[in-house]
XYZ file of C-alpha atoms in Angstrom:
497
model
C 0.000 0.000 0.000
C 3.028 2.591 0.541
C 3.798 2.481 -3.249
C 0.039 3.578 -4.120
C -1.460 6.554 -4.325
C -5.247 7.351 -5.620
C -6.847 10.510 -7.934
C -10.282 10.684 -8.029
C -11.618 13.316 -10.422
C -15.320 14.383 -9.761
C -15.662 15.979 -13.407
C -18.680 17.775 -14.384
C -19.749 14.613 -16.722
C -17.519 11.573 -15.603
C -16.126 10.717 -12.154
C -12.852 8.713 -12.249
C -10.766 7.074 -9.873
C -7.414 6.046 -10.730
C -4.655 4.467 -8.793
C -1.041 4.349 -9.601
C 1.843 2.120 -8.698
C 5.301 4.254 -7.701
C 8.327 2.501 -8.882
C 11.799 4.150 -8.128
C 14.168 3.277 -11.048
C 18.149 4.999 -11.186
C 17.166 7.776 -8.505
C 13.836 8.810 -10.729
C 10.327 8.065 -9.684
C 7.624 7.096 -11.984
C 3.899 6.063 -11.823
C 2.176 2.857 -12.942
C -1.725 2.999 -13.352
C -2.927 -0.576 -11.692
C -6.603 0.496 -12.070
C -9.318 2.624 -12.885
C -12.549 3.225 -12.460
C -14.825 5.786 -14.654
C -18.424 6.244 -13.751
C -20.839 8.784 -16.162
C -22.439 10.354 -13.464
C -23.800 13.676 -15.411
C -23.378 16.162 -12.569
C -23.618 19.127 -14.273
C -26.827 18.132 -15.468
C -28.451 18.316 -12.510
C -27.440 22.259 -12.162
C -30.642 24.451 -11.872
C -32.233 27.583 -11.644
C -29.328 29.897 -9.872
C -27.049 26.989 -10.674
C -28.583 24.628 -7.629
C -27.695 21.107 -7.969
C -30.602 18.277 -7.519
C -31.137 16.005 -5.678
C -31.161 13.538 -8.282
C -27.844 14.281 -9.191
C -26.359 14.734 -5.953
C -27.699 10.984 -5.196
C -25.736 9.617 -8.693
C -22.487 11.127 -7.013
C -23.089 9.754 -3.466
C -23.256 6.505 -4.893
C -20.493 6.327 -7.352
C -18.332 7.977 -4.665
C -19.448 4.838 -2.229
C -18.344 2.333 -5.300
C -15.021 4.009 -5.257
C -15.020 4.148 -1.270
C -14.679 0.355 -1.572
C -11.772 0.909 -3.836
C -9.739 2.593 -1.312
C -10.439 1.808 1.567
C -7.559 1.349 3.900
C -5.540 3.996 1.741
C -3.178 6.608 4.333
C -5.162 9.838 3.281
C -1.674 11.446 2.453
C -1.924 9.443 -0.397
C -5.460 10.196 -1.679
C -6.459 13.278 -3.195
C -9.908 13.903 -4.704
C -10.375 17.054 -6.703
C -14.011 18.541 -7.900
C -14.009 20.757 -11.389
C -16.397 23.227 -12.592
C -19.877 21.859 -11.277
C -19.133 22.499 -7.398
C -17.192 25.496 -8.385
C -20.100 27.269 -9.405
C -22.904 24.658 -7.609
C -24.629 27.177 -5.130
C -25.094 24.891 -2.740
C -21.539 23.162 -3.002
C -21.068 23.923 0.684
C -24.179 21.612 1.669
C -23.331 19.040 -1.034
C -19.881 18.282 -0.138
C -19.750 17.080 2.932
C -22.388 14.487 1.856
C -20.177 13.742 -1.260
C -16.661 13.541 1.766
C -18.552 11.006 3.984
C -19.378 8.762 0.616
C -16.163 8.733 -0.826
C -14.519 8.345 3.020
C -11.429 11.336 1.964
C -11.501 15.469 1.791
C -12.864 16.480 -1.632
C -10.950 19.635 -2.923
C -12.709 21.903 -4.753
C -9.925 23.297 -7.262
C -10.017 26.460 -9.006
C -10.055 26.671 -13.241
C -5.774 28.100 -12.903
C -4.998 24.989 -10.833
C -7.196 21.939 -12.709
C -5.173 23.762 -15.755
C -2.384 23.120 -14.507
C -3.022 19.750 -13.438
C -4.109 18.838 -16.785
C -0.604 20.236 -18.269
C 1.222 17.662 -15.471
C -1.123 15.053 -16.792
C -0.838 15.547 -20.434
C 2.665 15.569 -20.176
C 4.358 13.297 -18.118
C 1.992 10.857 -20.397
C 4.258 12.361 -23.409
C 7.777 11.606 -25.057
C 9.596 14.494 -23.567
C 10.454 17.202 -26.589
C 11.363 20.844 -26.089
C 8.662 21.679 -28.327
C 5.878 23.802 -27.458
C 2.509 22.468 -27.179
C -0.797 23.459 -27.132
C -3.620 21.405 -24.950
C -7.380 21.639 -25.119
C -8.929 19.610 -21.977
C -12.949 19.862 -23.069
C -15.010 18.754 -20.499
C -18.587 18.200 -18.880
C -18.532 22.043 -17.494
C -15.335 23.754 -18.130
C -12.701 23.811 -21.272
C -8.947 24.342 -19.989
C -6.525 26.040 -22.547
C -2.971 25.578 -22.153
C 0.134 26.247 -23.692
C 3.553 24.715 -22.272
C 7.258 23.637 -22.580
C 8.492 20.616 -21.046
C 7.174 20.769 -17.687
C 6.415 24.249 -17.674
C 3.459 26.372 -18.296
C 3.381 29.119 -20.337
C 0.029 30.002 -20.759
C -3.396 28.343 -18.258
C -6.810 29.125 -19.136
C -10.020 27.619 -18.024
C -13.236 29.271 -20.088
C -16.449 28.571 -18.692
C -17.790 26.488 -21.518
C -18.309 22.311 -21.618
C -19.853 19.799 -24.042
C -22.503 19.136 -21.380
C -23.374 22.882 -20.287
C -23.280 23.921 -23.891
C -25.688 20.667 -25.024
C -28.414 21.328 -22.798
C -27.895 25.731 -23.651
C -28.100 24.683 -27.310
C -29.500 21.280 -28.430
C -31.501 21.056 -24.687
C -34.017 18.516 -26.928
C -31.450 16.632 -28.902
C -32.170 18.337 -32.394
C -29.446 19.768 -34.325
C -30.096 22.211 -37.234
C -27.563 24.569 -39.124
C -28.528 27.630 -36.923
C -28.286 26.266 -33.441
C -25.150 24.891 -34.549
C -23.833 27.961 -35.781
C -25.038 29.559 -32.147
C -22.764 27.287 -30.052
C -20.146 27.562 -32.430
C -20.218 31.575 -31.878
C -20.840 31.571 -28.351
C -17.468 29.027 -27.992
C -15.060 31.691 -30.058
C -16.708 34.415 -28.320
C -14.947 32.770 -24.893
C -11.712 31.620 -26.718
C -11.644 34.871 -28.491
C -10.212 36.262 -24.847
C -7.516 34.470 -24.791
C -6.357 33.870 -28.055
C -3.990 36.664 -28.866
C -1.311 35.617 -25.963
C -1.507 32.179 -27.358
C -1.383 32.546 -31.294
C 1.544 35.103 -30.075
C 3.259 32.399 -28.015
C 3.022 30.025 -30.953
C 2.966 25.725 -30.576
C 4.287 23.187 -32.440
C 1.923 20.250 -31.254
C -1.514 20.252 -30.082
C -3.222 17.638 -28.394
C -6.918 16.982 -26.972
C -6.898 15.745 -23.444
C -10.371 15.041 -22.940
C -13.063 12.295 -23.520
C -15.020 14.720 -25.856
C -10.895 14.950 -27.967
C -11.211 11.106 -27.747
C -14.541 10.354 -28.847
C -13.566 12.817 -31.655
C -10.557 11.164 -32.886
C -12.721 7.880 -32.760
C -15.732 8.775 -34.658
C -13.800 11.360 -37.147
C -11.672 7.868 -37.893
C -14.012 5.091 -37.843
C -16.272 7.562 -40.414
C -13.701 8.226 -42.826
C -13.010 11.926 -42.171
C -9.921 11.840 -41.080
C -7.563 9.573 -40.347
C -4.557 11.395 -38.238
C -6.119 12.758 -35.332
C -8.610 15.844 -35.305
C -8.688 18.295 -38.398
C -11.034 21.417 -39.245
C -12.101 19.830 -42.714
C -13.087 16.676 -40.272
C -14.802 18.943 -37.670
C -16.558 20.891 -40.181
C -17.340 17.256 -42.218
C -19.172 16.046 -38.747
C -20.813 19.083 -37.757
C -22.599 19.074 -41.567
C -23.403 15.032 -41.079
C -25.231 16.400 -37.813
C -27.059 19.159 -39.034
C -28.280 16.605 -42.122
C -29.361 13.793 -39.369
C -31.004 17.023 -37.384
C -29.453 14.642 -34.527
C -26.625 12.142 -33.284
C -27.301 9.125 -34.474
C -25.374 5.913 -33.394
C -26.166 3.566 -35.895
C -24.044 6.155 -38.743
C -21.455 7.093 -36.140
C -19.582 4.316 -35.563
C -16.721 4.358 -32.824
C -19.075 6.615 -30.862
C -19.725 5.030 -27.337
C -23.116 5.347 -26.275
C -22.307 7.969 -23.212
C -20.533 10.260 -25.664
C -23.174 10.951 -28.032
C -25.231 12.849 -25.646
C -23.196 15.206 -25.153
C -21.297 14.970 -29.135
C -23.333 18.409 -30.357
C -21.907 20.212 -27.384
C -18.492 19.313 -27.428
C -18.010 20.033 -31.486
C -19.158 23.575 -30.538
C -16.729 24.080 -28.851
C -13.802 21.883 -30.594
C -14.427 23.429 -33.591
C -14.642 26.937 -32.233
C -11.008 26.403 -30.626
C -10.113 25.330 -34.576
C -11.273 28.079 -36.007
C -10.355 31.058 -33.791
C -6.673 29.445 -32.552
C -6.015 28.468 -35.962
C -5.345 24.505 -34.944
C -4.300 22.630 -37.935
C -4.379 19.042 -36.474
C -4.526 17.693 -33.028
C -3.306 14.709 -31.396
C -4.975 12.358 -28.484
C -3.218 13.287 -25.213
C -3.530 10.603 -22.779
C -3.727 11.344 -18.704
C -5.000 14.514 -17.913
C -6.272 15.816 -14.832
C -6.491 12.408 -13.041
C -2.846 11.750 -13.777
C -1.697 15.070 -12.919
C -3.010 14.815 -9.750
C -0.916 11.522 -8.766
C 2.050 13.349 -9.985
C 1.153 16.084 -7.937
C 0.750 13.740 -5.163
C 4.007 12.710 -6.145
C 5.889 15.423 -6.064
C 4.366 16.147 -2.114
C 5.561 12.905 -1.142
C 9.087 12.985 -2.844
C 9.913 16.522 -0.929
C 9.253 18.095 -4.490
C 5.972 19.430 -3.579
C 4.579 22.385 -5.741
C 3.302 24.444 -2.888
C 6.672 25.073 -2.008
C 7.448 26.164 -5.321
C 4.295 29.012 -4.960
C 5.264 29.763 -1.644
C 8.499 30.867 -3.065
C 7.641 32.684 -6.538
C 4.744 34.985 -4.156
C 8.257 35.394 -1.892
C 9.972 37.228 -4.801
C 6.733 38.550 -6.390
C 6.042 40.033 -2.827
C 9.619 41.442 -2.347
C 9.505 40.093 1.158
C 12.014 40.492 3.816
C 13.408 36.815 3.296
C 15.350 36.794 6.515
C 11.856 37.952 8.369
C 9.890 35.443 7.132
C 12.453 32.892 8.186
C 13.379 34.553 11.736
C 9.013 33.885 12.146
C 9.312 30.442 10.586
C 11.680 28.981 12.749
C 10.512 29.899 16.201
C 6.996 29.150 15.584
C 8.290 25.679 14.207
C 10.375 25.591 17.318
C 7.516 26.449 19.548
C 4.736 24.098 17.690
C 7.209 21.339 18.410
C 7.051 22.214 22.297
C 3.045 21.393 22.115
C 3.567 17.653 22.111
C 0.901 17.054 19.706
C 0.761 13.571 18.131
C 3.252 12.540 15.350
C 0.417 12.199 12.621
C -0.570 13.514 9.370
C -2.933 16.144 10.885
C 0.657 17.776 12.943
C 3.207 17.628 9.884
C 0.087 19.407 7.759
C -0.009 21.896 10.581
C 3.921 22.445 10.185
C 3.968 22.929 6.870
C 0.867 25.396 7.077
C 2.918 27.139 10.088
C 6.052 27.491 7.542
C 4.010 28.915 4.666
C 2.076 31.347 6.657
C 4.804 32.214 8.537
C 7.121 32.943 4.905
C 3.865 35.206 3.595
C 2.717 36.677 6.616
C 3.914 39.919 5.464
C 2.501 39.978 1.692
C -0.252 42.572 2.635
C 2.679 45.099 3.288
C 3.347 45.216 -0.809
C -0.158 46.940 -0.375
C -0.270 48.979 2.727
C 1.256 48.562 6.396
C -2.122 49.723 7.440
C -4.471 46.233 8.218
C -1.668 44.457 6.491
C -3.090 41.324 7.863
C -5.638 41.963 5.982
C -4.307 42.396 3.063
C -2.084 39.272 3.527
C -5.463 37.367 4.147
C -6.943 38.789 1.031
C -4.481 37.566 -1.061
C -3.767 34.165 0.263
C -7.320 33.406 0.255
C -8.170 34.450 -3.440
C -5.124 33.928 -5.754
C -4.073 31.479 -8.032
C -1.637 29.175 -5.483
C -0.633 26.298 -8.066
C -0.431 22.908 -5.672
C -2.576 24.738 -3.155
C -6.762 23.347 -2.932
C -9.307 26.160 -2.155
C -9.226 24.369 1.649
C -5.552 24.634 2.392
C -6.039 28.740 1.324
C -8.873 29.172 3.103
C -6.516 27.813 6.593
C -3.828 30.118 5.563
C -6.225 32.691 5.373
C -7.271 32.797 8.593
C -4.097 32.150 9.641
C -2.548 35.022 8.174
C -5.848 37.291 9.167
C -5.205 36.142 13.097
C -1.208 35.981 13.168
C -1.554 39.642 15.214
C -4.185 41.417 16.656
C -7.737 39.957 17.088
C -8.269 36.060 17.157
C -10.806 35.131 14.108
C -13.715 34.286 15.172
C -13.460 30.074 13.397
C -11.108 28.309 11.559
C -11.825 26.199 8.538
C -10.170 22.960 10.649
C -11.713 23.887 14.112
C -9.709 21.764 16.196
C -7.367 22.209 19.412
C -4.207 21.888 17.134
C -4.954 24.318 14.664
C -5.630 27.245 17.393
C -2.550 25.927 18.797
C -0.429 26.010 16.120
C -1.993 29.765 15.515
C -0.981 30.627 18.367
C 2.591 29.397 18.095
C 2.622 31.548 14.775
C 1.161 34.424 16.352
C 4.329 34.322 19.429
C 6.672 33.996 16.621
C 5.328 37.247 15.472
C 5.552 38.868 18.919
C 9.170 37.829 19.777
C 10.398 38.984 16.383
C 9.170 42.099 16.011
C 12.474 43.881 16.315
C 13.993 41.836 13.265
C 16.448 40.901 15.126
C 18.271 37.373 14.951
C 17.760 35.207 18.402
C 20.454 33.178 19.339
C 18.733 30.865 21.672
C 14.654 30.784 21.889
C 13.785 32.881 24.842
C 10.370 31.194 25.822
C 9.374 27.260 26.604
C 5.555 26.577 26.204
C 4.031 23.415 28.190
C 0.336 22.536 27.597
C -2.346 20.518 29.353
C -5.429 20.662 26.806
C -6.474 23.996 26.572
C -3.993 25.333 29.708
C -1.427 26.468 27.779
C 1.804 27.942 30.028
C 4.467 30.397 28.850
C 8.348 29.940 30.585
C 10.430 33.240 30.858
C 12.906 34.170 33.092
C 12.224 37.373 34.724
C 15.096 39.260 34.098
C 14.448 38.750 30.179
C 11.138 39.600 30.535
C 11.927 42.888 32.552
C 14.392 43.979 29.652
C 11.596 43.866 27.361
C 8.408 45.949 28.410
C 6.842 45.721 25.325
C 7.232 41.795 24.719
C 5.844 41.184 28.720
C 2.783 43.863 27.625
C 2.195 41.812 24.566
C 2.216 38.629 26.179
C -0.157 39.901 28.855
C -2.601 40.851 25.864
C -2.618 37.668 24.088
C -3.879 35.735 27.729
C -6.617 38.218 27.610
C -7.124 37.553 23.730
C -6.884 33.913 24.013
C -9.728 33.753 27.077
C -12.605 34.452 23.992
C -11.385 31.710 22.446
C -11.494 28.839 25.174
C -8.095 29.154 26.181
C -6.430 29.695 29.397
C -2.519 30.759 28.981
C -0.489 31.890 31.744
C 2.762 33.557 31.766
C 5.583 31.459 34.003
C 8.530 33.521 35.586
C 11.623 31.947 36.552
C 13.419 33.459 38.682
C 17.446 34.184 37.667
C-alpha cells in the first residue's frame, strides 16, 4: 500500500478514480496505473435555476463515490487526493453538497479552481508524453469547463479555463437533442466568443503540437476515424465534415457514427461547438490524443508532495519574490513558531506535519499585505492568500492560511476552517513567533518554553528577560486576555534568575 497513491476526479460529466503504482528506477520516480474506475455520473446536469444542484444528481455522485469508497479503503489519506471541477465550483449549494459527497467517498474532496485543474491537466498531459522541447498546445474539453494551455516541457506558459463544456453547452443549445444549421452555428459563436479572450497571448506564443486531453478529444478522434473523415487525429475539414453530417441527421445518431460510445453521443453536439470553435479562432491545424490529464496530474502532484518536491513550495516561493519580502523575516518567524509548535507535544500524525507545513508557509507570507499597505496588512495578507491562483494549493488549504494570516496579530478570528485544538494551537505558536520577532532581530537561543495541558497552555520566561523587554511582557499579557474568547487559558511562568 506505501507504493500507491489514488486521484479521483469528480468531473462535471464523468467521475474517475485512478490508482497508480510508484516505482523508483536509477534515482527517478515514476507512476504505474494498476486500475481505474470511470463512472458517467452527469453532474452538471443536474445544475438548476441559480445553478442549484438536484437532488437527483447529488444521489448519482453519493453513490459512485461509495463504489469508489470500496476501492480505497484502507488507503493513508496522504496518499489520496480527490479534486471537484467546474460543477461544485459554481454549484450554489456546493457547501451543503460536499460534505455528503466527503462522507461517501470516506477522503476530503478539494474543490480546485479553473488556474490549478489547468495546470493539473498540463502535469497530466505531459508526463503521459515523449519528452520534446517543443511547445505544445492542450485543449482539456469537459462536462462544465474547457482548460486552454500552452507549455514547454514541464512548464506552463500560458493556463486558461473558459467557462464552456460539451454538457453545459448541449443542454444551452441542443436542450431537446435536435441539431439544425442555426443552433449549430449559435454554439459555435458563443465558444469563439470565450476563446476569443484568450487567443492573442496564445497565437503570439506560438505551438508546435496540439493535443486533446479530454473524452469529448477522444470520442472525436474515434468517430472522425471510424467515419472516414480523417484519419490522423482531429482536423477542421473533419470537424466541419461532422458538424454538416449532424445538421443533415437534425441529430446524433449511433447507428451512422460508428466508434461513438453510447455515453458520448449525448453530449457529441456540445463538445463540437466548442472543438471546432477552438479550430477556427486558434487556428489549430491538427490535433493529437493526449492521454492522462487531470487524473494523472493529480498523482504526480501527489508525487511530487511525497518525494519533498511538492509544488506548494514552489508558490510559496515565486509569491516570496513577487512580494519582495524580507526573506530573513519570514524565516526569523518560521523557525521559532516551528520551534515552539514542536514544544506542544501534539501527536506525530498527518494532521501535525500538515499543521507544520501550514505554520512554515504562513509564517514565509505573513507579510505579503505590506506590498499593499502597512495599514491592516493582515488583511491584506489574508486577502491575497485566500483568493489567488496558489498552483499545488486546494481552495481548503487557502482558506486555513487565510485565517491564519488574518489572526497571526491582533484579534483572534472568530473560526477556523479545521476547528480543532491543534490548529488554534499552532496559531498561536505563529502568532508568538510574530511577537518575539518584532524587532527583526536574529535570536540566538529561543527565549520562551511553552508546556500545555489541553487547553492550559503555560508560557516559561525568566524574569530578568522579561523585565528587559516591556513591550514583549505587555504583549504577552494581551494575548492571555485575547486567548480567554477563544477557550483558552494561557499563563505567563517567571523563573526566577
Amino acid at each position: 500500500m506505501d507504493s500507491l497513491l489514488a486521484a479521483i476526479d469528480l468531473g462535471s460529466n464523468s467521475f474517475r478514480l485512478s490508482i497508480g503504482r510508484v516505482v523508483h528506477l536509477d534515482g527517478a520516480a515514476q507512476i504505474y496505473s494498476i486500475d481505474r474506475l470511470k463512472e458517467h455520473v452527469r453532474l452538471a446536469a443536474g445544475l438548476g435555476r441559480s445553478n442549484i444542484l438536484d437532488e437527483a444528481a447529488i444521489q448519482r455522485a453519493i453513490e459512485s463515490l461509495q463504489r469508489f469508497s470500496e476501492r480505497i479503503e484502507g488507503f493513508h489519506p496522504n496518499r489520496v487526493r480527490a479534486v471537484a471541477t467546474n460543477t461544485l465550483r459554481i454549484a450554489s449549494n456546493a457547501l451543503e453538497v460536499l460534505p455528503r459527497l466527503e462522507e461517501a467517498l470516506g477522503f476530503p474532496i478539494e474543490i480546485i479552481s479553473g488556474q490549478e485543474e489547468a495546470r493539473l491537466i498540463f502535469t497530466g498531459v505531459t508526463h503521459e508524453l515523449p519528452p520534446s522541447p517543443d511547445r505544445r498546445l492542450m485543449i482539456d474539453i469537459g462536462g462544465g469547463s474547457t482548460e486552454v494551455i500552452i507549455g514547454q516541457e514541464f512548464r506552463p506558459l500560458h493556463m486558461s479555463s473558459l467557462a464552456m463544456g460539451c454538457v453545459s453547452y448541449t443542454r444551452r443549445f441542443f436542450p431537446d437533442g435536435r441539431i439544425t444549421a442555426e443552433r449549430m452555428r449559435k454554439a459555435v459563436m458563443a465558444a469563439r466568443r470565450e476563446i476569443e479572450t484568450i487567443a492573442r497571448p496564445y497565437k503570439q506564443t506560438g505551438w508546435e503540437q496540439a493535443y486533446g486531453s479530454s473524452g469529448t478529444a477522444k470520442g472525436l478522434i474515434a468517430v472522425l476515424a471510424e467515419t472516414g473523415l480523417s484519419t490522423k487525429g482531429i482536423t477542421r475539414e473533419g470537424l466541419e465534415g461532422l458538424r454538416d453530417k449532424l445538421v443533415r441527421d437534425g441529430r446524433v445518431d449511433m447507428d451512422t457514427l460508428p466508434g461513438l460510445k453510447p455515453d458520448r453521443a449525448v453530449v457529441l453536439a456540445g463538445g463540437l461547438a466548442i472543438m471546432l470553435a477552438a479550430f477556427q479562432e486558434l487556428k489549430i491545424d491538427l490535433m493529437r490524443a493526449g492521454d492522462g490529464a487531470l487524473r494523472v496530474g493529480v498523482l504526480y502532484d501527489l508525487l511530487g508532495r511525497d518525494s519533498k518536491h511538492d509544488k506548494r513550495e514552489e508558490t510559496v516561493k515565486q509569491f516570496m519574490h513577487r512580494y519582495q519580502l524580507d526573506a530573513l523575516q519570514a524565516q526569523r518567524v518560521e523557525a521559532i513558531a516551528i520551534a515552539l509548535f514542536e514544544q506542544l507535544g501534539l501527536p506525530d500524525d498527518n494532521e501535525k506535519q500538515e499543521l507544520a507545513r501550514t505554520i512554515s508557509w504562513v509564517a514565509k507570507l505573513h507579510e505579503v499585505g505590506i506590498s499593499i499597505s502597512y495599514s491592516n496588512y493582515d488583511k491584506h495578507t489574508a486577502y491575497v492568500l485566500g483568493n489567488a491562483d496558489m498552483p499545488g494549493f486546494s481552495t481548503h488549504e487557502q482558506a486555513l492560511m487565510s485565517a491564519f494570516a488574518l489572526g497571526h496579530l491582533g484579534k483572534l478570528p472568530k473560526h477556523l476552517p479545521e476547528n480543532t485544538r491543534g490548529h488554534w494551537l499552532a496559531l498561536f505558536c505563529l502568532r508568538l513567533a510574530v511577537l518575539l520577532c518584532r524587532r527583526r532581530e536574529d535570536m540566538t537561543e529561543l527565549p520562551l518554553r511553552l508546556s500545555v495541558n489541553d487547553k492550559h497552555v503555560s508560557i516559561h520566561a525568566s524574569e530578568s528577560w522579561l523585565q528587559s523587554r516591556p513591550l514583549t511582557a505587555y504583549s504577552l499579557e494581551s494575548e492571555r486576555t485575547e486567548w480567554k474568547k477563544a477557550g483558552f487559558h494561557i499563563k505567563v511562568e517567571v523563573q526566577p534568575v
